[in-house]
Short mmCIF file of C-alpha atoms in Angstrom, two decimals:
data_model
loop_
_atom_site.label_atom_id
_atom_site.label_comp_id
_atom_site.label_asym_id
_atom_site.label_seq_id
_atom_site.Cartn_x
_atom_site.Cartn_y
_atom_site.Cartn_z
CA MET A 1 -14.24 -13.87 -21.27
CA LYS A 2 -16.39 -16.21 -19.17
CA TYR A 3 -19.26 -18.30 -20.51
CA SER A 4 -21.88 -19.87 -18.27
CA GLU A 5 -21.81 -23.10 -20.31
CA ILE A 6 -19.44 -24.49 -22.93
CA SER A 7 -18.84 -27.56 -25.07
CA HIS A 8 -15.29 -28.85 -24.78
CA PHE A 9 -13.31 -31.15 -27.08
CA SER A 10 -11.89 -33.09 -24.12
CA HIS A 11 -15.36 -33.99 -22.80
CA PRO A 12 -17.80 -34.24 -25.73
CA LYS A 13 -20.51 -36.20 -23.88
CA HIS A 14 -21.78 -33.30 -21.78
CA LYS A 15 -21.50 -29.55 -21.59
CA LEU A 16 -19.43 -27.96 -18.86
CA ARG A 17 -20.92 -25.31 -16.62
CA PHE A 18 -18.99 -22.45 -15.06
CA GLU A 19 -18.96 -22.40 -11.27
CA HIS A 20 -16.98 -20.89 -8.44
CA ASN A 21 -16.41 -22.27 -4.95
CA GLU A 22 -13.59 -22.72 -2.46
CA PHE A 23 -13.24 -26.48 -2.71
CA PRO A 24 -10.01 -27.76 -4.30
CA PHE A 25 -10.16 -29.88 -7.44
CA LYS A 26 -7.84 -31.67 -9.81
CA CYS A 27 -8.06 -30.35 -13.36
CA ASP A 28 -8.77 -33.15 -15.82
CA GLY A 29 -7.01 -31.19 -18.55
CA CYS A 30 -3.57 -30.28 -17.25
CA LYS A 31 -3.78 -32.70 -14.26
CA GLU A 32 -2.80 -29.92 -11.84
CA ILE A 33 -4.77 -28.82 -8.79
CA GLY A 34 -7.01 -25.78 -8.76
CA ILE A 35 -9.34 -23.67 -6.67
CA GLY A 36 -12.09 -21.15 -7.27
CA SER A 37 -13.38 -20.77 -10.83
CA ARG A 38 -13.74 -23.84 -13.02
CA TYR A 39 -15.82 -25.47 -15.72
CA LYS A 40 -17.46 -28.63 -14.44
CA CYS A 41 -19.52 -31.60 -15.57
CA SER A 42 -21.36 -32.67 -12.42
CA ILE A 43 -22.55 -35.88 -14.06
CA CYS A 44 -19.02 -37.15 -14.66
CA ASP A 45 -17.22 -35.16 -11.97
CA TYR A 46 -15.05 -33.63 -14.70
CA ASP A 47 -13.30 -30.32 -13.95
CA LEU A 48 -11.20 -27.88 -15.94
CA HIS A 49 -9.38 -24.72 -14.97
CA THR A 50 -10.82 -21.77 -16.86
CA HIS A 51 -7.44 -21.46 -18.61
CA CYS A 52 -7.72 -25.10 -19.73
CA ALA A 53 -11.38 -24.84 -20.66
CA ILE A 54 -10.91 -21.78 -22.87
CA PRO A 55 -7.29 -21.93 -24.04
CA SER A 56 -5.57 -19.72 -26.57
CA THR A 57 -4.59 -21.48 -29.80
CA THR A 58 -1.26 -19.67 -29.74
CA LEU A 59 0.37 -17.76 -26.93
CA PHE A 60 3.23 -15.30 -26.60
CA HIS A 61 4.98 -14.66 -23.30
CA PRO A 62 7.15 -11.65 -22.35
CA PHE A 63 9.76 -13.96 -20.80
CA TYR A 64 10.28 -15.74 -24.14
CA THR A 65 10.14 -13.08 -26.82
CA LYS A 66 11.32 -15.42 -29.59
CA CYS A 67 8.84 -18.19 -28.80
CA THR A 68 5.41 -18.99 -30.17
CA PHE A 69 3.61 -21.39 -27.84
CA GLN A 70 0.98 -23.73 -29.29
CA PHE A 71 -1.75 -25.26 -27.14
CA MET A 72 -1.59 -29.07 -27.08
CA GLN A 73 -3.81 -31.67 -25.41
CA ILE A 74 -0.88 -33.97 -24.64
CA PRO A 75 2.85 -33.26 -24.31
CA PRO A 76 4.82 -33.83 -27.52
CA GLY A 77 7.23 -36.74 -27.95
CA ASN A 78 7.82 -39.76 -25.76
CA THR A 79 10.14 -38.23 -23.17
CA LEU A 80 9.14 -36.70 -19.85
CA ARG A 81 8.63 -32.96 -20.11
CA TYR A 82 8.57 -30.28 -17.45
CA CYS A 83 7.09 -26.80 -17.18
CA ASN A 84 9.68 -24.05 -17.58
CA ALA A 85 7.79 -21.85 -15.12
CA CYS A 86 7.35 -24.16 -12.13
CA GLU A 87 9.76 -26.98 -13.12
CA LYS A 88 7.11 -29.62 -12.46
CA ASP A 89 6.17 -32.45 -14.83
CA VAL A 90 3.79 -31.84 -17.70
CA ASN A 91 1.12 -34.56 -17.71
CA GLY A 92 -1.70 -33.06 -19.75
CA PHE A 93 -2.69 -29.83 -21.49
CA VAL A 94 0.35 -27.70 -22.24
CA TYR A 95 1.61 -24.73 -24.23
CA HIS A 96 4.62 -25.88 -26.26
CA CYS A 97 7.12 -23.97 -28.38
CA LYS A 98 8.31 -26.24 -31.18
CA SER A 99 11.36 -24.13 -32.07
CA CYS A 100 12.75 -23.79 -28.54
CA GLY A 101 11.24 -26.84 -26.88
CA PHE A 102 9.86 -24.86 -23.95
CA ASP A 103 6.69 -25.97 -22.16
CA LEU A 104 4.27 -24.12 -19.88
CA HIS A 105 1.32 -25.39 -17.88
CA PRO A 106 -1.78 -23.40 -18.96
CA CYS A 107 -2.13 -21.78 -15.52
CA CYS A 108 1.59 -20.99 -15.39
CA ALA A 109 1.45 -19.47 -18.87
CA LYS A 110 -1.34 -17.16 -17.73
CA LEU A 111 0.19 -16.13 -14.40
CA PRO A 112 -0.29 -12.37 -13.94
CA MET A 113 2.88 -10.33 -14.29
CA VAL A 114 1.73 -8.23 -11.33
CA LEU A 115 -0.42 -9.24 -8.36
CA ASN A 116 -1.89 -6.32 -6.46
CA ASP A 117 -4.12 -6.60 -3.39
CA GLY A 118 -4.12 -2.86 -2.74
CA GLU A 119 -1.54 -3.11 0.02
CA MET A 120 1.30 -4.96 -1.66
CA LYS A 121 2.41 -5.55 -5.24
CA LEU A 122 4.10 -8.78 -6.28
CA TYR A 123 5.99 -8.90 -9.57
CA LEU A 124 6.64 -12.04 -11.57
CA HIS A 125 10.30 -12.61 -12.45
CA ARG A 126 11.92 -15.25 -14.59
CA LYS A 127 14.93 -15.21 -12.26
CA VAL A 128 15.68 -13.43 -8.98
CA SER A 129 18.98 -12.89 -7.20
CA SER A 130 17.53 -13.33 -3.69
CA PRO A 131 16.65 -16.70 -2.13
CA CYS A 132 13.10 -18.03 -1.90
CA HIS A 133 11.44 -17.77 1.52
CA ARG A 134 10.23 -21.34 1.20
CA CYS A 135 13.34 -23.26 0.13
CA GLY A 136 16.13 -20.76 0.81
CA ARG A 137 17.56 -21.23 -2.68
CA LYS A 138 17.61 -19.06 -5.78
CA GLY A 139 16.81 -21.79 -8.30
CA ARG A 140 15.62 -21.51 -11.89
CA SER A 141 11.88 -21.38 -11.33
CA TRP A 142 9.86 -18.25 -11.92
CA SER A 143 9.35 -16.23 -8.75
CA TYR A 144 7.03 -13.59 -7.37
CA ARG A 145 8.88 -10.76 -5.67
CA SER A 146 7.35 -8.03 -3.55
CA ASN A 147 7.70 -4.39 -4.56
CA CYS A 148 9.71 -3.82 -1.36
CA LYS A 149 12.04 -6.64 -2.53
CA SER A 150 11.75 -8.31 0.87
CA TYR A 151 9.82 -11.41 -0.17
CA ASN A 152 10.49 -13.96 -2.90
CA LEU A 153 8.55 -17.12 -3.56
CA HIS A 154 9.25 -19.63 -6.31
CA VAL A 155 6.27 -20.74 -8.37
CA ALA A 156 7.81 -24.22 -8.06
CA CYS A 157 7.75 -24.02 -4.24
CA VAL A 158 4.11 -22.97 -4.24
CA ARG A 159 3.24 -25.99 -6.38
CA GLU A 160 5.29 -28.26 -4.13
CA MET A 161 3.45 -27.05 -1.02
CA LEU A 162 0.11 -27.45 -2.72
CA VAL A 163 0.84 -30.98 -3.89
CA GLU A 164 1.91 -32.00 -0.37
CA ASN A 165 -1.28 -30.63 1.15
CA TRP A 166 -3.37 -31.94 -1.72
CA TYR A 167 -2.44 -35.54 -0.99
CA ASN A 168 -2.57 -35.11 2.77
CA LEU A 169 -5.86 -33.26 3.04
CA TYR A 170 -7.79 -33.79 -0.16
CA MET A 171 -6.84 -37.00 -1.92
CA GLY A 172 -6.73 -38.76 1.43
CA HIS A 173 -10.40 -38.01 1.93
CA GLY A 174 -11.51 -38.81 -1.61
CA LYS A 175 -12.60 -36.54 -4.42
CA GLY A 176 -15.41 -34.32 -3.30
CA SER A 177 -14.01 -33.82 0.17
CA SER A 178 -15.60 -31.09 2.22
CA ARG A 179 -12.21 -29.63 3.10
CA LYS A 180 -12.20 -25.99 2.10
CA LEU A 181 -9.41 -23.79 0.86
CA GLU A 182 -8.40 -22.71 4.34
CA ALA A 183 -7.45 -26.31 5.16
CA THR A 184 -5.28 -26.73 2.08
CA ILE A 185 -3.18 -23.57 2.24
CA PRO A 186 0.09 -24.40 4.00
CA SER A 187 1.49 -21.98 6.56
CA LEU A 188 4.81 -20.28 5.95
CA GLN A 189 4.78 -18.42 9.26
CA ASN A 190 7.59 -20.45 10.82
CA THR A 191 9.69 -20.14 7.68
CA LEU A 192 9.17 -16.40 7.54
CA TYR A 193 9.94 -15.92 11.22
CA ALA A 194 13.12 -17.96 10.86
CA ALA A 195 14.13 -15.92 7.80
CA HIS A 196 13.81 -12.74 9.85
CA ASN A 197 15.46 -14.25 12.98
CA CYS A 198 12.54 -13.04 15.02
CA ARG A 199 11.61 -15.95 17.24
CA GLY A 200 13.32 -14.27 20.15
CA SER A 201 12.40 -10.70 19.21
CA ARG A 202 10.60 -8.68 21.86
CA GLY A 203 9.10 -5.22 22.25
CA SER A 204 8.57 -2.87 19.32
CA LYS A 205 11.09 -4.69 17.16
CA GLY A 206 9.31 -8.01 17.66
CA LYS A 207 5.93 -6.43 16.85
CA LYS A 208 7.32 -4.82 13.71
CA VAL A 209 8.80 -8.07 12.45
CA LYS A 210 5.63 -9.98 13.37
CA LYS A 211 3.62 -7.49 11.29
CA CYS A 212 6.14 -7.90 8.49
CA CYS A 213 5.75 -11.70 8.59
CA GLU A 214 1.97 -11.43 8.62
CA ILE A 215 1.98 -9.29 5.48
CA ALA A 216 4.36 -11.76 3.84
CA GLY A 217 1.93 -14.54 4.72
CA PHE A 218 -0.86 -12.68 2.94
CA ALA A 219 1.42 -12.23 -0.07
CA VAL A 220 1.94 -16.00 -0.10
CA GLN A 221 -1.83 -16.53 -0.20
CA ILE A 222 -2.16 -14.26 -3.22
CA VAL A 223 0.58 -16.16 -5.05
CA ILE A 224 -1.06 -19.48 -4.18
CA SER A 225 -4.42 -18.39 -5.59
CA ALA A 226 -2.71 -17.25 -8.81
CA VAL A 227 -0.87 -20.55 -9.25
CA LEU A 228 -4.13 -22.40 -8.65
CA GLY A 229 -5.59 -20.67 -11.68
CA ASP A 230 -7.76 -18.00 -10.08
CA PRO A 231 -5.84 -14.92 -8.78
CA THR A 232 -9.06 -13.25 -7.60
CA THR A 233 -10.00 -16.07 -5.19
CA LEU A 234 -8.26 -14.74 -2.10
CA ILE A 235 -7.64 -11.06 -2.80
CA ALA A 236 -10.85 -9.80 -1.16
CA GLY A 237 -10.11 -11.79 2.00
CA VAL A 238 -6.51 -10.65 2.03
CA VAL A 239 -7.46 -6.99 1.77
CA GLY A 240 -9.98 -7.38 4.61
CA ALA A 241 -7.40 -9.12 6.82
CA LEU A 242 -4.83 -6.40 6.19
CA MET A 243 -7.34 -3.65 6.99
CA SER A 244 -8.29 -5.38 10.26
CA ARG A 245 -4.63 -5.31 11.32
CA ALA A 246 -3.99 -1.70 10.35
#
């Protein structure tokens, strides 16, 4: 449920208003980057993912059937903690299971189990047997896998790419940069082409593999928007792009 304006315990001075645009931001709750929908205090330049602004008190996840995750403003204890979904550090808001010690970033905890743009379905897996198209490794991070089982992408790798581009394109220009989403999404085209050994492909085979890589690139964009906290941000554009190439 979305509210146009809310009061939030983390920012009691002013109310936060719901807004949606394509400019990247750093969430002041979980300290992770985001795009699309957010709750914002324009006076203080304070932003929250929608998942951080309206969290669940308790959360259950199908990957951890014996766990009960509690929402916390700060990570428990004095030791460094990491998210069990993306394997990145936890520096702010978190869902924590006291009995198992597992932690999930709010946006990771709410990642859709299935992403569907009408052309391709991507399923979230706790572990996959095939290597990631970004890093080439299997790893322990959650992964999105296409229904054709041809494409795998670690949630951790998506976050890594976003952080790299965040510092290069956004933080380098100061908060409030005019750089839009298109400038922050890293390209995996070279990685995908290399994975399919298609740099030297010609004729119908080369065209087929090129089309295959293009679709995989769109799948990557959908995963990126989900990890950023708003899985609807890019889907409309992705569907349009796919239709234009049909």
